[in-house]
Amino acid sequence: MSNNKTKIETELGFGNKNTNDAIRFLNRDGSVNIKRLSEGKHGGFDIYHWLITTRWQKFIVVIIFGYVLINTLFASIYYMIGADKFGGITSTSNLDDFLQLFFFSAQTLTTVGYGHIYPNDTLISSVAAIESMFGLLGFALATGILYGRFSRPQAYIEYSKDAVISPYKDHTAFMFRIANQKQNELIELDCQLALALNNIETKKREFHFLELERQKINFLPSSWTLVHPIDEKSPLLNYSENDLKNSDAEFIILLKAINDTYSQTVYSRMSYKPSEIIWNAKFVPLKQVPDNKGSVSINLNDIHVYEKF
């Protein structure tokens, strides 16, 4: 199994307490897989942070759901006060009355105000005035959040679906591959690779920073294969595939770069578990296809391609 070299105490912030269950600190999308609870409930929930960082599909669903919910709420208030307090409503059924009041609410909330239906009662006018105020404030907040999502600099990094461990020079090496998903440029890339292991003897979780053959590059126009040589200095020396599984290993990637569009530092995180590591395999080099204008194209899907020995 592993060698009995003196271990260097390293802490990434996840704690060193060992657990009997298999856990994962970082999800594939880079999010930290730790839930913070307060008296059995999720504590410190930040709705603004969630709206800024959640996936676009969820964000759109929340906006549409909130819009329909608010209009349904005010339409219900108008309906309870009475559809007869409105001018322009052609009443045919209770459902039709409610639908007309729902669309009146949408016109009031957005301050469109077509004028087909209009309030002719003081109470109705007061509720409509309150709704229009909520509409102005709500759309101002939604616009700010939407701008925040578009303007937030990010590192759109494509990681190879699997990492590989294969012969490399006189030893073996742990390798994974990354590429930039967008057409902008990431410059001054700096990568740190850490290894989390459960120590069966000490019952503690150990963290090791793994030395990379090349830790920094100037920019990322194509792909970058990151290599950790498993030599005498590596804590992975003498580890087998079963050893990594039994110690619940996790290779944690911490990537930092500068987005040249925003001139701001961006970060990316990811991790590999033993089930996502292919032994005795190597990545297939990316094909660079030139065109008649002198440009070169690469297929980002190719960074996942490997071949077994």
Coordinates of C-alpha atoms in Angstrom, one line a residue:
M1 CA 0.0 0.0 0.0
S2 CA 1.3 3.5 0.8
N3 CA 4.8 4.2 2.0
N4 CA 5.4 5.1 5.6
K5 CA 6.9 8.5 5.0
T6 CA 6.3 11.3 7.4
K7 CA 3.1 13.0 6.4
I8 CA 2.9 16.8 6.2
E9 CA -0.1 18.2 8.0
T10 CA -2.2 20.0 5.4
E11 CA -5.7 21.4 5.8
L12 CA -8.0 22.7 3.0
G13 CA -10.8 23.7 5.3
F14 CA -12.8 20.5 5.3
G15 CA -11.6 19.2 8.6
N16 CA -9.5 16.1 9.2
K17 CA -12.2 13.9 10.9
N18 CA -12.5 10.6 9.3
T19 CA -15.9 9.1 8.5
N20 CA -17.0 5.5 7.8
D21 CA -19.1 6.5 4.9
A22 CA -17.9 7.5 1.4
I23 CA -18.2 11.3 1.0
R24 CA -17.4 13.9 -1.7
F25 CA -16.2 17.4 -0.8
L26 CA -16.6 18.9 -4.3
N27 CA -19.3 18.1 -6.7
R28 CA -18.6 17.8 -10.4
D29 CA -19.9 21.3 -11.0
G30 CA -17.5 22.7 -8.5
S31 CA -20.0 23.4 -5.7
V32 CA -18.9 22.5 -2.2
N33 CA -20.8 19.4 -1.1
I34 CA -21.3 20.5 2.5
K35 CA -24.7 21.6 4.0
R36 CA -24.6 24.0 6.9
L37 CA -27.4 23.4 9.4
S38 CA -28.6 25.4 12.3
E39 CA -30.9 23.6 14.7
G40 CA -31.7 21.0 12.1
K41 CA -32.5 23.6 9.4
H42 CA -30.4 25.1 6.6
G43 CA -28.8 28.2 8.1
G44 CA -27.5 31.4 6.4
F45 CA -29.5 30.9 3.2
D46 CA -28.8 33.9 0.9
I47 CA -31.5 34.2 -1.7
Y48 CA -29.5 36.8 -3.7
H49 CA -26.5 34.5 -3.9
W50 CA -28.7 31.6 -4.9
L51 CA -30.4 33.6 -7.6
I52 CA -27.1 34.8 -8.9
T53 CA -25.4 31.4 -8.9
T54 CA -28.2 28.9 -9.7
R55 CA -28.6 27.4 -13.1
W56 CA -30.4 29.4 -15.8
Q57 CA -33.2 26.8 -16.0
K58 CA -34.0 27.2 -12.3
F59 CA -33.7 31.0 -12.4
I60 CA -36.2 31.2 -15.3
V61 CA -38.6 28.9 -13.6
V62 CA -38.4 30.9 -10.4
I63 CA -39.0 34.2 -12.3
I64 CA -42.0 32.8 -14.2
F65 CA -43.4 31.1 -11.0
G66 CA -43.1 34.3 -9.0
Y67 CA -44.8 36.4 -11.8
V68 CA -47.7 34.0 -12.0
L69 CA -48.0 33.7 -8.2
I70 CA -48.1 37.5 -7.6
N71 CA -50.7 38.0 -10.3
T72 CA -52.8 35.1 -9.0
L73 CA -52.6 36.7 -5.5
F74 CA -53.8 40.1 -6.6
A75 CA -56.4 38.6 -8.9
S76 CA -57.8 36.7 -5.9
I77 CA -57.9 40.0 -3.9
Y78 CA -59.7 41.7 -6.7
Y79 CA -62.1 38.8 -7.1
M80 CA -62.9 38.8 -3.4
I81 CA -63.7 42.5 -3.4
G82 CA -65.9 42.0 -6.4
A83 CA -65.7 42.0 -10.2
D84 CA -68.6 44.4 -10.3
K85 CA -66.3 47.1 -9.0
F86 CA -64.5 47.1 -12.4
G87 CA -65.5 48.8 -15.5
G88 CA -65.1 46.9 -18.8
I89 CA -65.6 43.4 -17.5
T90 CA -68.0 41.3 -19.5
S91 CA -69.1 38.7 -17.0
T92 CA -70.0 35.3 -18.3
S93 CA -68.8 33.0 -15.6
N94 CA -66.8 33.0 -12.3
L95 CA -63.8 31.5 -14.1
D96 CA -64.0 34.1 -16.9
D97 CA -64.2 36.9 -14.3
F98 CA -61.1 35.6 -12.5
L99 CA -59.1 35.3 -15.7
Q100 CA -60.0 38.9 -16.7
L101 CA -58.9 40.0 -13.3
F102 CA -55.7 38.0 -13.6
F103 CA -54.8 39.8 -16.9
F104 CA -55.8 43.1 -15.3
S105 CA -53.4 42.4 -12.5
A106 CA -50.6 41.6 -15.1
Q107 CA -51.3 44.9 -16.8
T108 CA -51.2 46.8 -13.5
L109 CA -48.0 45.0 -12.3
T110 CA -46.1 45.8 -15.4
T111 CA -47.7 49.3 -15.6
V112 CA -48.9 48.5 -19.2
G113 CA -52.4 49.6 -18.5
Y114 CA -54.3 48.9 -21.7
G115 CA -57.4 50.5 -20.2
H116 CA -59.9 47.9 -21.4
I117 CA -60.6 47.0 -17.7
Y118 CA -60.4 49.8 -15.1
P119 CA -61.2 50.2 -11.4
N120 CA -64.2 52.4 -10.5
D121 CA -64.0 51.9 -6.7
T122 CA -61.7 53.5 -4.2
L123 CA -60.7 50.2 -2.5
I124 CA -59.9 48.6 -5.9
S125 CA -57.9 51.6 -6.9
S126 CA -55.9 51.5 -3.7
V127 CA -55.1 47.8 -4.2
A128 CA -54.1 48.5 -7.8
A129 CA -51.8 51.3 -6.6
I130 CA -50.1 49.0 -4.1
E131 CA -49.7 46.4 -6.9
S132 CA -48.1 48.8 -9.3
M133 CA -45.6 49.8 -6.5
F134 CA -44.7 46.2 -6.0
G135 CA -44.3 45.8 -9.8
L136 CA -41.9 48.7 -10.0
L137 CA -39.8 47.4 -7.1
G138 CA -40.0 43.8 -8.2
F139 CA -38.9 44.4 -11.8
A140 CA -36.1 46.7 -10.5
L141 CA -34.8 43.8 -8.4
A142 CA -35.2 41.3 -11.2
T143 CA -33.3 43.5 -13.6
G144 CA -30.5 43.9 -11.1
I145 CA -30.3 40.2 -10.5
L146 CA -30.4 39.5 -14.3
Y147 CA -27.6 42.1 -14.8
G148 CA -25.6 40.5 -12.0
R149 CA -25.9 37.1 -13.7
F150 CA -24.7 38.4 -17.0
S151 CA -21.9 40.6 -15.6
R152 CA -20.4 38.1 -13.1
P153 CA -17.1 36.9 -14.5
Q154 CA -16.6 33.2 -14.4
A155 CA -14.1 30.6 -15.5
Y156 CA -16.0 28.3 -17.9
I157 CA -13.6 25.3 -17.7
E158 CA -14.4 22.0 -19.3
Y159 CA -12.8 19.1 -17.3
S160 CA -12.2 15.7 -18.8
K161 CA -14.9 13.4 -17.5
D162 CA -12.3 11.0 -16.3
A163 CA -8.8 11.3 -15.0
V164 CA -6.2 8.7 -15.9
I165 CA -3.2 7.0 -14.3
S166 CA -0.7 5.7 -16.8
P167 CA 3.0 5.1 -17.2
Y168 CA 4.9 8.3 -17.5
K169 CA 8.6 8.6 -18.1
D170 CA 10.3 6.3 -15.5
H171 CA 7.2 6.2 -13.3
T172 CA 3.4 6.6 -13.5
A173 CA 1.4 9.8 -13.3
F174 CA -2.1 11.0 -12.5
M175 CA -3.4 13.1 -15.3
F176 CA -6.5 15.1 -16.2
R177 CA -7.3 17.5 -19.0
I178 CA -9.0 20.9 -19.1
A179 CA -10.1 23.4 -21.8
N180 CA -11.8 26.8 -22.0
Q181 CA -15.4 26.5 -23.0
K182 CA -15.7 30.1 -24.2
Q183 CA -14.1 32.2 -26.9
N184 CA -12.6 34.7 -24.4
E185 CA -9.1 34.1 -23.1
L186 CA -8.1 33.0 -19.6
I187 CA -4.6 34.2 -18.7
E188 CA -2.1 33.5 -15.9
L189 CA -3.7 30.1 -15.0
D190 CA -2.6 28.6 -11.7
C191 CA -3.7 25.2 -10.7
Q192 CA -3.3 23.4 -7.3
L193 CA -4.1 19.7 -6.9
A194 CA -4.8 18.2 -3.5
L195 CA -5.5 14.7 -2.4
A196 CA -7.9 13.7 0.4
L197 CA -7.4 10.3 2.0
N198 CA -8.8 8.4 4.9
N199 CA -6.0 7.0 7.0
I200 CA -7.1 3.6 8.2
E201 CA -4.5 3.5 11.0
T202 CA -5.0 7.0 12.5
K203 CA -8.7 7.2 11.7
K204 CA -8.2 10.7 10.3
R205 CA -8.6 12.3 6.9
E206 CA -5.3 13.5 5.5
F207 CA -4.8 16.2 2.8
H208 CA -1.8 16.3 0.6
F209 CA -0.9 18.9 -2.0
L210 CA 0.3 17.0 -5.1
E211 CA 3.2 18.5 -7.1
L212 CA 2.3 19.1 -10.7
E213 CA 4.8 18.9 -13.5
R214 CA 3.6 22.3 -14.6
Q215 CA 1.5 24.4 -12.2
K216 CA 1.2 27.6 -14.2
I217 CA 0.6 28.5 -17.9
N218 CA 0.3 32.0 -19.5
F219 CA -3.0 31.4 -21.2
L220 CA -5.3 28.6 -22.4
P221 CA -6.0 28.7 -26.1
S222 CA -6.3 25.0 -26.6
S223 CA -6.2 22.3 -23.9
W224 CA -4.0 21.7 -20.9
T225 CA -3.1 18.2 -19.6
L226 CA -2.1 18.5 -15.9
V227 CA 0.3 15.8 -14.8
H228 CA 1.3 14.7 -11.3
P229 CA 4.2 12.3 -11.5
I230 CA 3.9 9.5 -9.0
D231 CA 7.5 9.2 -8.0
E232 CA 9.4 9.0 -4.7
K233 CA 8.1 12.4 -3.6
S234 CA 4.4 11.5 -4.2
P235 CA 2.1 10.3 -1.5
L236 CA 0.5 8.1 -4.1
L237 CA 3.6 6.0 -4.5
N238 CA 2.7 2.3 -4.0
Y239 CA -1.0 3.0 -4.0
S240 CA -3.1 0.6 -6.0
E241 CA -6.6 1.1 -7.5
N242 CA -8.1 -0.7 -4.5
D243 CA -6.1 1.3 -2.1
L244 CA -7.6 4.5 -3.5
K245 CA -11.1 3.1 -3.2
N246 CA -10.6 1.8 0.4
S247 CA -9.2 5.2 1.5
D248 CA -12.1 7.0 -0.1
A249 CA -9.6 9.2 -2.1
E250 CA -10.7 12.4 -3.7
F251 CA -8.5 14.5 -6.0
I252 CA -9.4 18.1 -5.5
I253 CA -8.6 20.7 -8.2
L254 CA -8.4 24.4 -7.4
L255 CA -7.9 26.6 -10.4
K256 CA -7.3 30.3 -10.6
A257 CA -7.1 32.5 -13.7
I258 CA -7.7 36.0 -15.0
N259 CA -10.6 36.6 -17.4
D260 CA -9.2 39.1 -19.9
T261 CA -12.7 40.3 -20.8
Y262 CA -13.4 41.6 -17.3
S263 CA -9.7 41.8 -16.1
Q264 CA -10.8 40.0 -13.0
T265 CA -9.6 36.9 -11.2
V266 CA -11.9 33.9 -11.7
Y267 CA -11.9 30.5 -10.0
S268 CA -12.9 27.0 -10.8
R269 CA -13.1 23.8 -8.7
M270 CA -13.7 20.2 -9.4
S271 CA -12.8 16.8 -8.1
Y272 CA -12.3 13.2 -9.1
K273 CA -13.2 10.1 -7.1
P274 CA -11.6 6.7 -7.6
S275 CA -14.6 5.6 -9.8
E276 CA -13.7 8.4 -12.2
I277 CA -10.1 7.4 -12.6
I278 CA -9.1 5.1 -15.5
W279 CA -6.0 3.1 -14.9
N280 CA -3.5 2.2 -17.7
A281 CA -4.9 4.7 -20.1
K282 CA -3.7 7.8 -21.9
F283 CA -5.5 10.8 -23.4
V284 CA -5.8 11.0 -27.2
P285 CA -4.2 14.2 -28.4
L286 CA -6.6 16.9 -29.6
K287 CA -6.9 17.4 -33.4
Q288 CA -6.2 20.9 -34.5
V289 CA -8.0 21.5 -37.7
P290 CA -6.8 24.6 -39.7
D291 CA -9.1 26.5 -42.1
N292 CA -8.4 28.6 -45.2
K293 CA -8.3 31.8 -43.1
G294 CA -5.4 30.6 -40.9
S295 CA -7.6 29.8 -37.9
V296 CA -7.4 26.5 -36.0
S297 CA -10.4 24.7 -34.6
I298 CA -10.6 22.1 -31.8
N299 CA -13.4 19.9 -30.7
L300 CA -13.8 20.3 -26.9
N301 CA -15.5 16.9 -26.7
D302 CA -12.2 15.4 -27.6
I303 CA -10.7 16.2 -24.2
H304 CA -12.6 13.3 -22.8
V305 CA -11.3 10.8 -25.2
Y306 CA -8.7 8.3 -23.9
E307 CA -7.3 4.9 -25.0
K308 CA -6.5 1.9 -22.8
F309 CA -3.1 0.2 -23.1

